[in-house]
Each structure stands twice: as structure tokens, then as C-alpha cells.
Coordinates of C-alpha atoms and ligand atoms in Angstrom, one line a residue:
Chain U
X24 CA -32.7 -20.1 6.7
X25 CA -33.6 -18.2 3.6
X26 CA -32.3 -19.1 0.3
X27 CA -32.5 -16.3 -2.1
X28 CA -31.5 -17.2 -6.0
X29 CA -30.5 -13.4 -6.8
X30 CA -28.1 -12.6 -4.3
X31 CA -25.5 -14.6 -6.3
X32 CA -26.4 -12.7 -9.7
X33 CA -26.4 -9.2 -7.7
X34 CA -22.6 -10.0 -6.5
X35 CA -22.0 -11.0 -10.0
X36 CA -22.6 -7.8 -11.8
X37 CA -20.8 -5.9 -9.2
X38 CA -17.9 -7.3 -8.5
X39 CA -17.5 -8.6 -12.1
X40 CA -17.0 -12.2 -11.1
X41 CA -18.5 -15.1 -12.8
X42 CA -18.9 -17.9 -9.9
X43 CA -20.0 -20.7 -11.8
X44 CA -16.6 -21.2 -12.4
X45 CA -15.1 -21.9 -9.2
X46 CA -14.5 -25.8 -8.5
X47 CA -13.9 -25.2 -4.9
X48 CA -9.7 -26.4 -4.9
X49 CA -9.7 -24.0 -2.1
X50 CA -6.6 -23.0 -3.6
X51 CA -8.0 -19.4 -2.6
X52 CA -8.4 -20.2 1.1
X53 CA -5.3 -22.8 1.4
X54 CA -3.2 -19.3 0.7
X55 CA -5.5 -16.6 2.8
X56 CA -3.1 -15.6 5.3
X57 CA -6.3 -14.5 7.3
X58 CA -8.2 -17.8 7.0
X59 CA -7.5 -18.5 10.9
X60 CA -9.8 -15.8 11.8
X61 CA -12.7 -16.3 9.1
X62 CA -16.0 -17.7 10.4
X63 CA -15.8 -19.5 6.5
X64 CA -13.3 -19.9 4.0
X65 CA -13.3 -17.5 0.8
X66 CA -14.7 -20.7 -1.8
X67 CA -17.1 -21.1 1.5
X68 CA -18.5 -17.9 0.9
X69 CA -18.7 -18.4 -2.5
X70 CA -20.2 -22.0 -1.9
X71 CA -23.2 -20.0 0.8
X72 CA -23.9 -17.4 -2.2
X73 CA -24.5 -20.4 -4.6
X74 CA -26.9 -21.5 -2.0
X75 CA -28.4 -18.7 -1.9
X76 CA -27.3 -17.8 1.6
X77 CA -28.2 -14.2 1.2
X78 CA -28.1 -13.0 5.4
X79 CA -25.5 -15.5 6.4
X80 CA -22.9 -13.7 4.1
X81 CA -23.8 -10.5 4.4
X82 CA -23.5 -10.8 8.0
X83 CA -20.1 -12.8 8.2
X84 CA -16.8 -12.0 9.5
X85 CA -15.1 -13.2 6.8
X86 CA -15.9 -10.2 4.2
X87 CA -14.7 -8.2 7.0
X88 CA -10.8 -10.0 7.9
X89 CA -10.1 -9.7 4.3
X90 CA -7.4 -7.6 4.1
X91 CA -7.4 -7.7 -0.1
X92 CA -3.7 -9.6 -0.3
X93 CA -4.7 -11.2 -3.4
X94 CA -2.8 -13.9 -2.8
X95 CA -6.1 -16.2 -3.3
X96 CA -6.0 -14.2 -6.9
X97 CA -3.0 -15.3 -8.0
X98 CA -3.3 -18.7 -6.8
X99 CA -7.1 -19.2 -8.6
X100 CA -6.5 -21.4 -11.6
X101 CA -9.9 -19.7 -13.0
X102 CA -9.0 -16.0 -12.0
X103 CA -11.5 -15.6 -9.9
X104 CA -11.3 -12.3 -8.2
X105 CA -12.2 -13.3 -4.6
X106 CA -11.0 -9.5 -3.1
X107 CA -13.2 -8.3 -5.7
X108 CA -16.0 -10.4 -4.4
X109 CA -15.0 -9.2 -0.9
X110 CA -15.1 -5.3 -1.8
X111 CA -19.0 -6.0 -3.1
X112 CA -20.1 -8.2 -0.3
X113 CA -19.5 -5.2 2.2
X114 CA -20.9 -2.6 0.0
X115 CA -24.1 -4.7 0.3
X116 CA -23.9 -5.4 3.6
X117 CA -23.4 -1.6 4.3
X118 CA -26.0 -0.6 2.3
X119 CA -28.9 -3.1 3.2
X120 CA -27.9 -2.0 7.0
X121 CA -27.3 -5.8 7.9
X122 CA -25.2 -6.6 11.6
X123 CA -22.1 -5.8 10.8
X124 CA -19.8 -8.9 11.6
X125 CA -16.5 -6.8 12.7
X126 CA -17.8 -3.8 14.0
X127 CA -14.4 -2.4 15.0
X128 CA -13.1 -3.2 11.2
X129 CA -15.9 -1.1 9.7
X130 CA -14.8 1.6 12.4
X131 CA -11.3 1.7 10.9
X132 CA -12.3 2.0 7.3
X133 CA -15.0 4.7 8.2
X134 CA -12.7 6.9 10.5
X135 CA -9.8 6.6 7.3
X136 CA -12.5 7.9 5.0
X137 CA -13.5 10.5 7.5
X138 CA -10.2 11.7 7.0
X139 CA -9.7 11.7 3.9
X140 CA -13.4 13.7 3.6
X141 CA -11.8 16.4 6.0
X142 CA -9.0 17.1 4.5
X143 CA -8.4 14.8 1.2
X144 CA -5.5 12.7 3.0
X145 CA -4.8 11.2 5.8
X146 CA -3.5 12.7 9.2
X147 CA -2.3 9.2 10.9
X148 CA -2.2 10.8 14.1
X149 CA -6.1 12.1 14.3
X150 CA -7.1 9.0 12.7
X151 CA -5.4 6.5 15.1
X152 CA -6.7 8.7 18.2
X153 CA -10.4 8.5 16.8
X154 CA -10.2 4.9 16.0
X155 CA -8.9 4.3 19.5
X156 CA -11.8 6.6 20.8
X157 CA -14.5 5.4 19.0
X158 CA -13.3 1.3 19.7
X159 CA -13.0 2.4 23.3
X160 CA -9.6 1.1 23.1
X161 CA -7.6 4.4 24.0
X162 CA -5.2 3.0 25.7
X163 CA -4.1 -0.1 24.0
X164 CA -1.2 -0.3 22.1
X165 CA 0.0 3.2 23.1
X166 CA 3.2 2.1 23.4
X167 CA 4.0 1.5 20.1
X168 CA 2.1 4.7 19.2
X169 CA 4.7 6.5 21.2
X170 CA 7.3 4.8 19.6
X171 CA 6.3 6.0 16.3
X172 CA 5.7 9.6 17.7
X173 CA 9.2 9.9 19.4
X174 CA 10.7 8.5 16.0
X175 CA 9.5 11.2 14.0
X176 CA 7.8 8.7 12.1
X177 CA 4.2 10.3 12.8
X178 CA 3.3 13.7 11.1
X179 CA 2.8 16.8 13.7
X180 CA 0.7 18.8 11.3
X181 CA -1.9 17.8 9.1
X182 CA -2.0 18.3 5.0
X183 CA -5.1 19.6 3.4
X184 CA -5.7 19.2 -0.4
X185 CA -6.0 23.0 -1.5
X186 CA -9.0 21.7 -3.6
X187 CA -10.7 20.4 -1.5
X188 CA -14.1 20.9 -3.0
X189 CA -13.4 18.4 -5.8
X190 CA -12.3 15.5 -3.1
X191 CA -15.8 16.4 -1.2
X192 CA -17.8 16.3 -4.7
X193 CA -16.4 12.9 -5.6
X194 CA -17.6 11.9 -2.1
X195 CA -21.1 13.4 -3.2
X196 CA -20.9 11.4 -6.6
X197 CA -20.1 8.6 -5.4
X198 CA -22.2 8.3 -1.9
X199 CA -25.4 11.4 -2.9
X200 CA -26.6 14.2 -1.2
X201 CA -26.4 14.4 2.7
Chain V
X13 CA 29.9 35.3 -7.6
X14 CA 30.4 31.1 -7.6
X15 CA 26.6 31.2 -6.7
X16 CA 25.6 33.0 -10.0
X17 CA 28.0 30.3 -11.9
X18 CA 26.3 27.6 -9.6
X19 CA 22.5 29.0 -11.1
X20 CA 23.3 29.2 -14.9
X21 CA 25.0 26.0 -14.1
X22 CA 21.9 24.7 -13.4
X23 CA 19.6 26.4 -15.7
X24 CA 22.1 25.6 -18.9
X25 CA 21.4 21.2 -17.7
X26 CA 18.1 21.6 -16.5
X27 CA 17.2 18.3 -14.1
X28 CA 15.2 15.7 -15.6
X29 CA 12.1 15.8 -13.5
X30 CA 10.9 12.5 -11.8
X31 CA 7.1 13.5 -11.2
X32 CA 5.8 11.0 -8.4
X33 CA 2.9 10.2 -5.9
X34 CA 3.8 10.3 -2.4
X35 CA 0.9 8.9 -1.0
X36 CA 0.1 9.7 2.9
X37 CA 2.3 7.2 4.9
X38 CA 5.6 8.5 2.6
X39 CA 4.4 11.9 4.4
X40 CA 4.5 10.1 8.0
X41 CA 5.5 6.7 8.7
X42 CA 7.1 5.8 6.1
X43 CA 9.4 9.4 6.0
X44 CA 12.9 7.9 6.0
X45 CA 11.9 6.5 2.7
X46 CA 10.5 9.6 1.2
X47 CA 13.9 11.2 2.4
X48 CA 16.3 8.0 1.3
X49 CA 14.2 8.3 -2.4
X50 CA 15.3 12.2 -3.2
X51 CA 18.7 11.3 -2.0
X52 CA 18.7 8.3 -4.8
X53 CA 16.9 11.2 -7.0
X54 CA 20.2 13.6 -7.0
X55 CA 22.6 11.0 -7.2
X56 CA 21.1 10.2 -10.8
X57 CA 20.9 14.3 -11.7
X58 CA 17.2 14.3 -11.9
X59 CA 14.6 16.2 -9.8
X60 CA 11.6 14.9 -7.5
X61 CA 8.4 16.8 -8.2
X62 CA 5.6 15.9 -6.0
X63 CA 2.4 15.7 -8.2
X64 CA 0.6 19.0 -7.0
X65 CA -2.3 18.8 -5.2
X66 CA -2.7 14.9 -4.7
X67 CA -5.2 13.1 -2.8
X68 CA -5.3 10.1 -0.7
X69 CA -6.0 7.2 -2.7
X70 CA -8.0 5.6 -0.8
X71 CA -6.3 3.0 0.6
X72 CA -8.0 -0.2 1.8
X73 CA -10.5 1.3 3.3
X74 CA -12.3 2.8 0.1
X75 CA -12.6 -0.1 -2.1
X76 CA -13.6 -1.7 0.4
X77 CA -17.0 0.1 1.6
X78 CA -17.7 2.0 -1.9
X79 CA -16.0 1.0 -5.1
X80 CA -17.1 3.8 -6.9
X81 CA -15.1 5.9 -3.9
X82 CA -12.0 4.4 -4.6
X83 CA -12.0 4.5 -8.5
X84 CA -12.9 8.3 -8.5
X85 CA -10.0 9.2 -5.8
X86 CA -7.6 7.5 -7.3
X87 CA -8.9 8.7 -10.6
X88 CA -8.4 12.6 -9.2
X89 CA -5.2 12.1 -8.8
X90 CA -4.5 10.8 -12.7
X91 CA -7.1 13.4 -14.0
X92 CA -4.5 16.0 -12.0
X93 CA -1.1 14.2 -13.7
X94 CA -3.2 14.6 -16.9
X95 CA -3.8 18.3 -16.2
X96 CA -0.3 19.1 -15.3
X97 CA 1.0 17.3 -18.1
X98 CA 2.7 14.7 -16.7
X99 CA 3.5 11.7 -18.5
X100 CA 5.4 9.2 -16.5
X101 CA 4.1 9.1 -12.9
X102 CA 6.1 6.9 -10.2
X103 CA 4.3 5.7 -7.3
X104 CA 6.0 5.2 -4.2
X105 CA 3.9 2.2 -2.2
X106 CA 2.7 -0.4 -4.0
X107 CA -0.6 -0.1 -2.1
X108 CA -1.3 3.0 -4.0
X109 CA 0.4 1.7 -7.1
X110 CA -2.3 -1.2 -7.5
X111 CA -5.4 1.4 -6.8
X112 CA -4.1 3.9 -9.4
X113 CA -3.1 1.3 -11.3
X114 CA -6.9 -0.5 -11.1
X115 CA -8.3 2.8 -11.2
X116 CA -6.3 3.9 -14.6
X117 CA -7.5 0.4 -16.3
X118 CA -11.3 0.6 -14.8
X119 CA -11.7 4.1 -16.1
X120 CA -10.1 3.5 -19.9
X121 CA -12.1 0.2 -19.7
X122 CA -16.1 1.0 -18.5
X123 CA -17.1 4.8 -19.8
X124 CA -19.7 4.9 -17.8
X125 CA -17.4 5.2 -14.4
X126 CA -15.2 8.1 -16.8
X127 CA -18.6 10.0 -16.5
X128 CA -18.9 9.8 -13.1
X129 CA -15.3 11.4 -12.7
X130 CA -16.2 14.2 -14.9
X131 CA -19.1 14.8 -13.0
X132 CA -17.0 14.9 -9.7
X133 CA -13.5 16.5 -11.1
X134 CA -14.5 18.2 -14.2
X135 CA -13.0 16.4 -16.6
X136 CA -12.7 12.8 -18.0
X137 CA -9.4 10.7 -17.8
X138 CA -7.7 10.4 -21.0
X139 CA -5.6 7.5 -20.4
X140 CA -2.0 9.5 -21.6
X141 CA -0.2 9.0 -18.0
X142 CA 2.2 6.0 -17.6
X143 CA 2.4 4.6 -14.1
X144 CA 5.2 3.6 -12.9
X145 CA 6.2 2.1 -10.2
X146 CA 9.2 3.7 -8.3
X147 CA 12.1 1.5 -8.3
X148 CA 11.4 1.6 -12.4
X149 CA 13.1 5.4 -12.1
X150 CA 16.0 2.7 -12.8
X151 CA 16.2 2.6 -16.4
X152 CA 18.9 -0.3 -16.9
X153 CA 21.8 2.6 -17.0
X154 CA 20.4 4.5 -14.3
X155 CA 21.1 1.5 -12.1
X156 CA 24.6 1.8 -13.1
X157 CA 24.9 4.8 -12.0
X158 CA 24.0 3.3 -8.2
X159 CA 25.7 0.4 -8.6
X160 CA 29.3 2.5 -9.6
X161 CA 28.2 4.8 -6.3
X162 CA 28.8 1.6 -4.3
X163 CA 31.8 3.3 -2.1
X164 CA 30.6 1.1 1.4
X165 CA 29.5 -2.0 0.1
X166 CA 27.2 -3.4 2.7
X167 CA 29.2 -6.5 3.7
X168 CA 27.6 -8.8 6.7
X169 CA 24.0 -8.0 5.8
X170 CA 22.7 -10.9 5.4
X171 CA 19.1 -9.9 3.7
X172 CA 15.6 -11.6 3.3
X173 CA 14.1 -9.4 0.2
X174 CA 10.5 -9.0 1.6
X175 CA 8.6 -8.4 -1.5
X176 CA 4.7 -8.0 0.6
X177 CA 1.6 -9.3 -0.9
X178 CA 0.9 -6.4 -3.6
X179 CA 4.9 -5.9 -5.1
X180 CA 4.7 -8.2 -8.2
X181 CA 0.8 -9.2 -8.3
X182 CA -1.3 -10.1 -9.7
X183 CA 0.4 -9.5 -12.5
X184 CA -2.6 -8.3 -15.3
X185 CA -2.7 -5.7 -12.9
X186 CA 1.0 -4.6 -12.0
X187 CA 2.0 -5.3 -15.7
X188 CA 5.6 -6.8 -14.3
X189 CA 6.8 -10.2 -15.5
X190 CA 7.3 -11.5 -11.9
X191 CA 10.2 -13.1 -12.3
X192 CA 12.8 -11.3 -13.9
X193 CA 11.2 -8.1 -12.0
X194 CA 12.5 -9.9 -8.6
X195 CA 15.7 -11.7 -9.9
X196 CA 16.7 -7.7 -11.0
X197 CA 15.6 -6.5 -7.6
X198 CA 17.7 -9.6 -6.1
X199 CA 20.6 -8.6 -8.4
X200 CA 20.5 -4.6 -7.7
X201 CA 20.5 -5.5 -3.7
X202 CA 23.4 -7.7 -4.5
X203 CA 24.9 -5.0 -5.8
X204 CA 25.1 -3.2 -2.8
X205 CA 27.4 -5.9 -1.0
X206 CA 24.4 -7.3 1.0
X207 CA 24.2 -11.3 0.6
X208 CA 20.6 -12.4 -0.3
X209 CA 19.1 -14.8 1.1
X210 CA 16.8 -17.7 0.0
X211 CA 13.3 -18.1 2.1
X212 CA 10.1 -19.3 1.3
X213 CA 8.4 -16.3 2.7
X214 CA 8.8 -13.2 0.2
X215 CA 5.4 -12.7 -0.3
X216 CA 3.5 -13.8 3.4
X217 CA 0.8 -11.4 4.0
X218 CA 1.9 -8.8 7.1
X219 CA -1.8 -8.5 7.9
X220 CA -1.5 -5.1 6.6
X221 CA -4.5 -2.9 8.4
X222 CA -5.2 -5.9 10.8
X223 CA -2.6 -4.7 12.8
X224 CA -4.8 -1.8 14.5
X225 CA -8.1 -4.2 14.4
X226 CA -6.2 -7.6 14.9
X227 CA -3.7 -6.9 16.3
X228 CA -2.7 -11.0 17.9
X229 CA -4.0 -12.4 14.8
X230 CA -0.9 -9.8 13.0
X231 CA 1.3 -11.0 15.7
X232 CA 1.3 -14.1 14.8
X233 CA 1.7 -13.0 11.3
X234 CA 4.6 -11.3 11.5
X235 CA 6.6 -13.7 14.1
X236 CA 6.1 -16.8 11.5
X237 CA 7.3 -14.2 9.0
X238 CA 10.0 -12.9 11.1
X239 CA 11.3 -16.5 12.5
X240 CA 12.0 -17.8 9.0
X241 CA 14.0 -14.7 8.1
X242 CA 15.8 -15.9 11.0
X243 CA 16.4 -19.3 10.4
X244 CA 17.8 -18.8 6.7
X245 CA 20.3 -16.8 8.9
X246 CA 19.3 -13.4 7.9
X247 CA 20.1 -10.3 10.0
X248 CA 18.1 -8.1 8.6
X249 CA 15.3 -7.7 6.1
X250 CA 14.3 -5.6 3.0
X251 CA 10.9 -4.8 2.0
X252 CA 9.9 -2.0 -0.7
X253 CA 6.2 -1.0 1.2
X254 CA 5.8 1.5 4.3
X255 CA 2.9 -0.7 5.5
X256 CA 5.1 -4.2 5.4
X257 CA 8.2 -2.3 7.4
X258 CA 6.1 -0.6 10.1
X259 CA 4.4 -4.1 10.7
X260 CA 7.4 -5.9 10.3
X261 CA 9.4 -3.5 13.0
X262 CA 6.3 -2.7 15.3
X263 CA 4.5 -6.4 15.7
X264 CA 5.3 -9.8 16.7
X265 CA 5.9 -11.4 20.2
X266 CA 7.4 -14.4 19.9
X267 CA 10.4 -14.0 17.3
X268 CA 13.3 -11.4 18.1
X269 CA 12.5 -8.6 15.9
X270 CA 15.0 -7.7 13.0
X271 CA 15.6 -4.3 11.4
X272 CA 13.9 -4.1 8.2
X273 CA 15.4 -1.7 5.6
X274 CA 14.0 -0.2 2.5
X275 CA 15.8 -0.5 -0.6
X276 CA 16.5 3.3 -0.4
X277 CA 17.9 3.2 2.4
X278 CA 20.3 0.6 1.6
X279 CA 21.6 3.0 -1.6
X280 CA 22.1 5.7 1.0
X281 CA 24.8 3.6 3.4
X282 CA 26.0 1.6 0.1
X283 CA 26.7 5.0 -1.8
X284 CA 27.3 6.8 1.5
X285 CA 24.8 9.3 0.6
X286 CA 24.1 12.8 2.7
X287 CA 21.8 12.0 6.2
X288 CA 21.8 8.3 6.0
X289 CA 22.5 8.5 10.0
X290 CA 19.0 10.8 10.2
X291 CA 17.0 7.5 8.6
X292 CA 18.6 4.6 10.5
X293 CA 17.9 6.2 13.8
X294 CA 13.7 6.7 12.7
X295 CA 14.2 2.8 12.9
X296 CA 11.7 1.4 15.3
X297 CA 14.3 -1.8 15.8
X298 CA 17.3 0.3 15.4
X299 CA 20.0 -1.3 13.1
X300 CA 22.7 0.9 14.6
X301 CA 24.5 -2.0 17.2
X302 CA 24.1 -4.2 13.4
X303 CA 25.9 -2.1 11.5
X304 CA 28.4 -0.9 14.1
X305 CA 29.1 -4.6 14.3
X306 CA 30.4 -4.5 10.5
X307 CA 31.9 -1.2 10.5
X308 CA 29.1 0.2 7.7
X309 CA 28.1 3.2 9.6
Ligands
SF4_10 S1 -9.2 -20.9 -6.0 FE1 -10.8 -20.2 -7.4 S2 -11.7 -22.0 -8.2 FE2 -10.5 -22.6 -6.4 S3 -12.1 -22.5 -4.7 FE3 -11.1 -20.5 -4.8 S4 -12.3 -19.3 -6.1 FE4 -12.9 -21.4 -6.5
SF4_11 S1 -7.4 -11.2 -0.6 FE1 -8.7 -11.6 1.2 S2 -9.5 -13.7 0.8 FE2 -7.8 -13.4 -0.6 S3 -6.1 -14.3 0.4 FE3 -6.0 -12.1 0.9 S4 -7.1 -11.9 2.8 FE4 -7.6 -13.9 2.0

């Protein structure tokens, strides 16, 4: 186990959080409507970062199942931003290449944001065929996929942002050079 | 000859234009909404405009890998309203209503991010567009307006209002006073003949994205959700956010499913508005054998 007394400080200044005052109510987890499929509780992971757990959180499911209801920021009687918290734990954990805890979670996000790279929105149809592809679940849930198809409620034809460019440059901005 | 009158007609009282943000799922799942809202639009004399050339904002899946990402799409999107002058923008689901929302306060707030928009866009955010969200088109009188369109009051619709997790809160971000912002929402779906409900469950989680990763964990979400709508004795729900309905209609196992309606949609039967039939049959629990049974459709 390695303890590491800057991890805590690191999540600070980019989430914008202040930790130190959380007095663990667990009002935040009591409310998490994902808490049955956490490996630990929100104030747990904020409990392992005052401990300096550093690998164990960065590796966790938890940051992962956050679905960022806020319903653990409205219940917080100090306002502590756990979703916040939740958005910088993952950047970290992206960017210091850790094992990613829900592999097929990060899939998701990173096939939405291909999307959204390729054309500047979303074309639900591409993006829930390449999810499926790349989880190697293709042929799961294809029944309510065909639902939503035979409905109309799925677009036929994708949209493209005329400029484009300026969607790809914030992408460039905000991720550098590839 | 009646079409010329019909054109200066229209030119001499020109439309009050509603400028709003779709956002992607209005463009797909969530269509019947999109259609319902420009119905609503004409019955109050004003004009949809679709902000021109919007982007994705992002969604969950930006804030969630690169912050930075989803400030500066979102932030696109109010530099563009900026550009084109817009003042009052109305966003559609309140998914994209909290990330333009936390974008527009983020980027007013902390200069330093403003500079990294200009860098990507061009040009810095001023802070000059109001965001709104839709159901605010409503000043008080323009909810008159809906209420005296009421020619099918919805009777037998017993309705759970199913607010989501990101309607009202949290509130330094929204800007509503949760309260009275429900009780009017309770009201104005009173209005419409359907009997509300009262249920602890408003604002449950749907599992919102889960429901393509998760998908057992969201079906046990939605059927806890779904079987206390059903015991308060509701036949049907109401929720104001694409993501909420599709999960609501599409997941659960164990609880009969209910059709959930959008608060649109309930405007078009109420006021018996042009195409209603087209939306209810997009339904993926269709409400038709519901409101056959009370002679609504
Ligand atoms: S609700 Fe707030 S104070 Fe309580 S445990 Fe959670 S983060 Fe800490
Ligand atoms: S925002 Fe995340 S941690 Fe907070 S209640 Fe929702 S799912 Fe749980």
C-alpha cells in the first residue's frame, strides 16, 4: 500500500473541492442511487484520498458508476461537490494510464466523444453500433434498439456542424496536438 | 391572392422568435418532444429558431474524461448565441441546460478558461446570453394562453410528475427556487385535467447512461421507480428529460411498464393541437389502449 500525501491536494485544485470539510454523514452515499454497484462509497473515496490512497482510487469502480446525479450535492450539508470530485478522479486516472476499473464505461464515453470529434454531435445510431462493437456485445439488447429504430425515434442520417474546424480545434485545445 | 394577404399578414406582426438549443437526443430519441415543443411554440404566436450551427454539449461523457472539453463545447455554443445575437436562449433537456449552464458561470467566473475558448473559437464569452430553461418560454400570461387552449381536458390521467435528477438542482447552479418552480409545474399539469399524484420518488436517479453499460443495475432502477408510480395509483407518468422517458419506457423487468409523457405532449392532446396522434404512436409503451380507455384521443 502506498500512501501519497499530494494526491489529496492534486484533486483539490482541480475539482475545486476542499475535503477537509467533509465529516463523513454519508449523507452523499445514503442518496447515490448507484452506491449498490460501487466497490466504496463516495465519503469512502474521499476517506482513501485523505489516506493518501493514491492507486486504490484511481483504479476504483466507483469514479467510473458515477453517473453525476448530484443528488449526493444537494444532500451535503457542506456543499461538497462529490460529481466534481468524480469528473477529476477519472481525468487523473486517464491521464496517469492507471487500470481502468470499468473498461466498458470508459468505452462509452470515448466512442460519444468520437462522435462528437467526427461530426460535432452525436449520431445515436453509429455510436450505439460502435459501443456494441467495441464491448463485443453486438447483439445484446438489440431488441430494444429495434424498438427505437421502428419508432422513428432514432435518426437515419447523421448532422455535421458546418464548422467543424472550431469543434476539432477545441478538441486540440483542450487535449494537444496528435 | 389570400396568400399574398396571408404574407403581409405575417410580415405587418412579425413572430416573436424563441431562439433555443436542441441538443442531439431532441434530434433523435427524444423527436416527439422536439415536434410537441414547436406545436406549443405556434399556439403562443411565437417562432422556434434553432441556434445555428450548434454543437453537442458534451453530455456526460465530456466532463467526465476532460473538464476543459466540456467547458469549451458548451462554451461554443454560447460564444455562437453571442455571435448571432441572441439574448434569451431556451434549452430543451436539462442535461444540457446544467452543462451550459456550468459552462456560462465557469467561463464569467475563472478568465483563464475564457482564454482557452478564444484560443479554440476565436473569441471570448461575454456573459450577455440568458439561459433559460424551456418550460420558462411560459411567462405567467403565456401559460394562460395554454391553459385557456384546454378544449380536451385530460380526465383519467392519473400522473406521477417525474422531475429526474438534474430538473430543479442543485439549485446555485439551475438558479430555480425548487419549490415554487415544481408546485407551478404541478399546477400547469393540473391545468391540463390530469390529476397529480403524490410519490416520494420525483427525483430517483434513472441511471441515466448506465442503461447501455449497466444495464441490470438500471433495471432495477427503473422498476423501484416504476412500482411506486404504480402504487400511488398512477397510470401514467410525466417527466420533462429525453434521457429519463427513454429509460423510463425502454428498462425495467419486474414492474409493468407505464407510458411516460412529456409535458408537451400533454399540451398537444389537452389543447388538441395538429399531429398529436404522430407523437403518441413514437411511444415505446404506447398510451393509445390508455387513452382510448378515456375517450382523449
Ligand atoms: S455528504 Fe458531504 S460531508 Fe457528508 S460524507 Fe458526503 S461529502 Fe462528506
Ligand atoms: S453524482 Fe455520482 S456519487 Fe453523487 S449521488 Fe449521483 S451517482 Fe452517486
Amino acid at each position: 500500500m502506498q500512501v501519497d500525501r499530494s494526491f489529496i491536494r492534486e484533486v483539490e485544485e482541480r475539482s475545486g473541492q476542499r475535503f477537509g470539510a467533509c465529516f463523513h454523514c454519508m449523507a452523499c452515499s445514503g442518496g447515490c442511487p448507484v452506491s449498490d454497484i460501487m466497490d466504496y462509497l463516495p465519503n469512502q473515496i474521499v476517506r482513501m484520498m485523505q489516506l493518501g490512497l493514491r492507486k486504490e482510487v484511481l483504479e476504483s469502480r466507483a469514479i467510473w458508476v458515477c453517473v453525476g446525479c448530484y443528488s449526493c450535492v444537494s444532500q451535503c450539508p457542506n456543499r461538497i461537490h462529490i460529481p466534481y470530485m468524480m469528473d477529476a478522479l477519472r481525468e487523473l486516472a486517464l491521464e496517469e494510464g492507471v487500470k481502468i476499473g470499468e473498461p466498458d464505461i470508459w468505452t462509452f464515453h470515448r466512442e460519444f466523444l468520437k462522435q462528437v470529434d467526427k461530426r460535432g454531435r452525436v449520431y445515436e445510431l453509429e455510436f450505439m453500433a460502435r459501443y456494441k462493437l467495441s464491448t463485443m456485445s453486438l447483439f445484446s439488447d438489440m431488441g430494444s434498439g429495434m424498438k427505437m429504430l421502428l419508432n422513428g425515434r432514432l435518426e437515419l442520417f447523421p448532422h455535421t456542424v458546418k464548422k467543424l474546424h472550431e469543434v476539432r480545434k477545441i478538441r486540440e485545445v483542450c487535449y494537444g496536438k496528435k | 391572392m389570400e396568400k399574398n394577404e396571408k404574407k403581409s399578414d405575417l410580415e405587418a406582426t412579425p413572430h416573436p422568435r424563441i431562439y433555443y438549443y436542441p441538443g442531439c437526443s431532441l434530434m433523435s430519441t427524444a423527436r416527439d418532444l422536439g415536434d410537441s415543443l414547436f406545436q406549443m411554440a405556434r399556439l403562443v404566436g411565437s417562432w422556434l429558431e434553432e441556434l445555428n450551427d450548434w454543437n453537442c454539449c458534451g453530455a456526460s461523457p465530456a466532463h467526465s474524461v476532460n473538464q476543459n472539453y466540456a467547458l469549451l463545447l458548451a462554451g461554443r455554443n454560447l460564444v455562437l448565441a453571442e455571435r448571432q445575437g441572441i439574448r434569451d436562449l431556451f434549452v430543451i433537456c436539462p442535461s444540457c441546460f446544467v452543462r451550459l449552464r456550468t459552462a456560462e458561470k465557469t467561463l464569467i467566473a475563472e478568465p483563464d478558461k475564457n482564454d482557452l475558448l478564444e484560443e479554440a473559437v476565436g473569441k471570448r464569452y461575454q456573459g450577455s446570453v440568458r439561459l433559460r430553461f424551456f418550460l420558462e418560454v411560459g411567462s405567467a400570461s403565456q401559460m394562460n394562453v395554454f391553459r385557456e387552449a384546454v378544449i380536451n381536458p385530460l380526465k383519467g390521467l392519473k400522473g406521477v410528475l417525474y422531475f429526474g435528477c438534474l430538473l430543479t438542482r442543485p439549485e446555485w447552479i439551475t438558479g430555480f427556487d425548487v419549490l415554487p418552480y415544481e408546485d407551478e409545474l404541478r399546477s400547469f399539469v393540473e391545468a391540463l385535467g390530469v390529476e397529480t399524484l403524490d410519490w416520494g420518488y420525483g427525483k430517483q436517479c434513472c441511471g441515466a447512461h448506465l442503461a447501455l453499460t449497466k444495464p441490470d443495475h438500471v433495471d432495477t432502477l427503473v422498476d423501484r421507480i416504476r412500482d411506486h408510480a404504480r402504487r400511488v395509483g398512477a397510470n401514467c407518468m410525466i417527466s420533462f428529460c429525453p434521457l429519463c422517458q427513454v429509460n423510463m419506457e425502454l428498462r425495467g423487468k419486474n414492474s409493468e411498464p407505464l407510458p411516460v409523457f412529456y409535458v408537451s405532449e400533454l399540451i398537444g392532446m389537452a389543447c388538441r393541437l395538429p399531429r398529436t396522434e404522430k407523437w403518441i404512436r413514437k411511444h415505446l409503451v404506447d398510451p393509445r389502449e390508455l387513452l382510448a380507455e378515456h375517450n382523449l384521443l
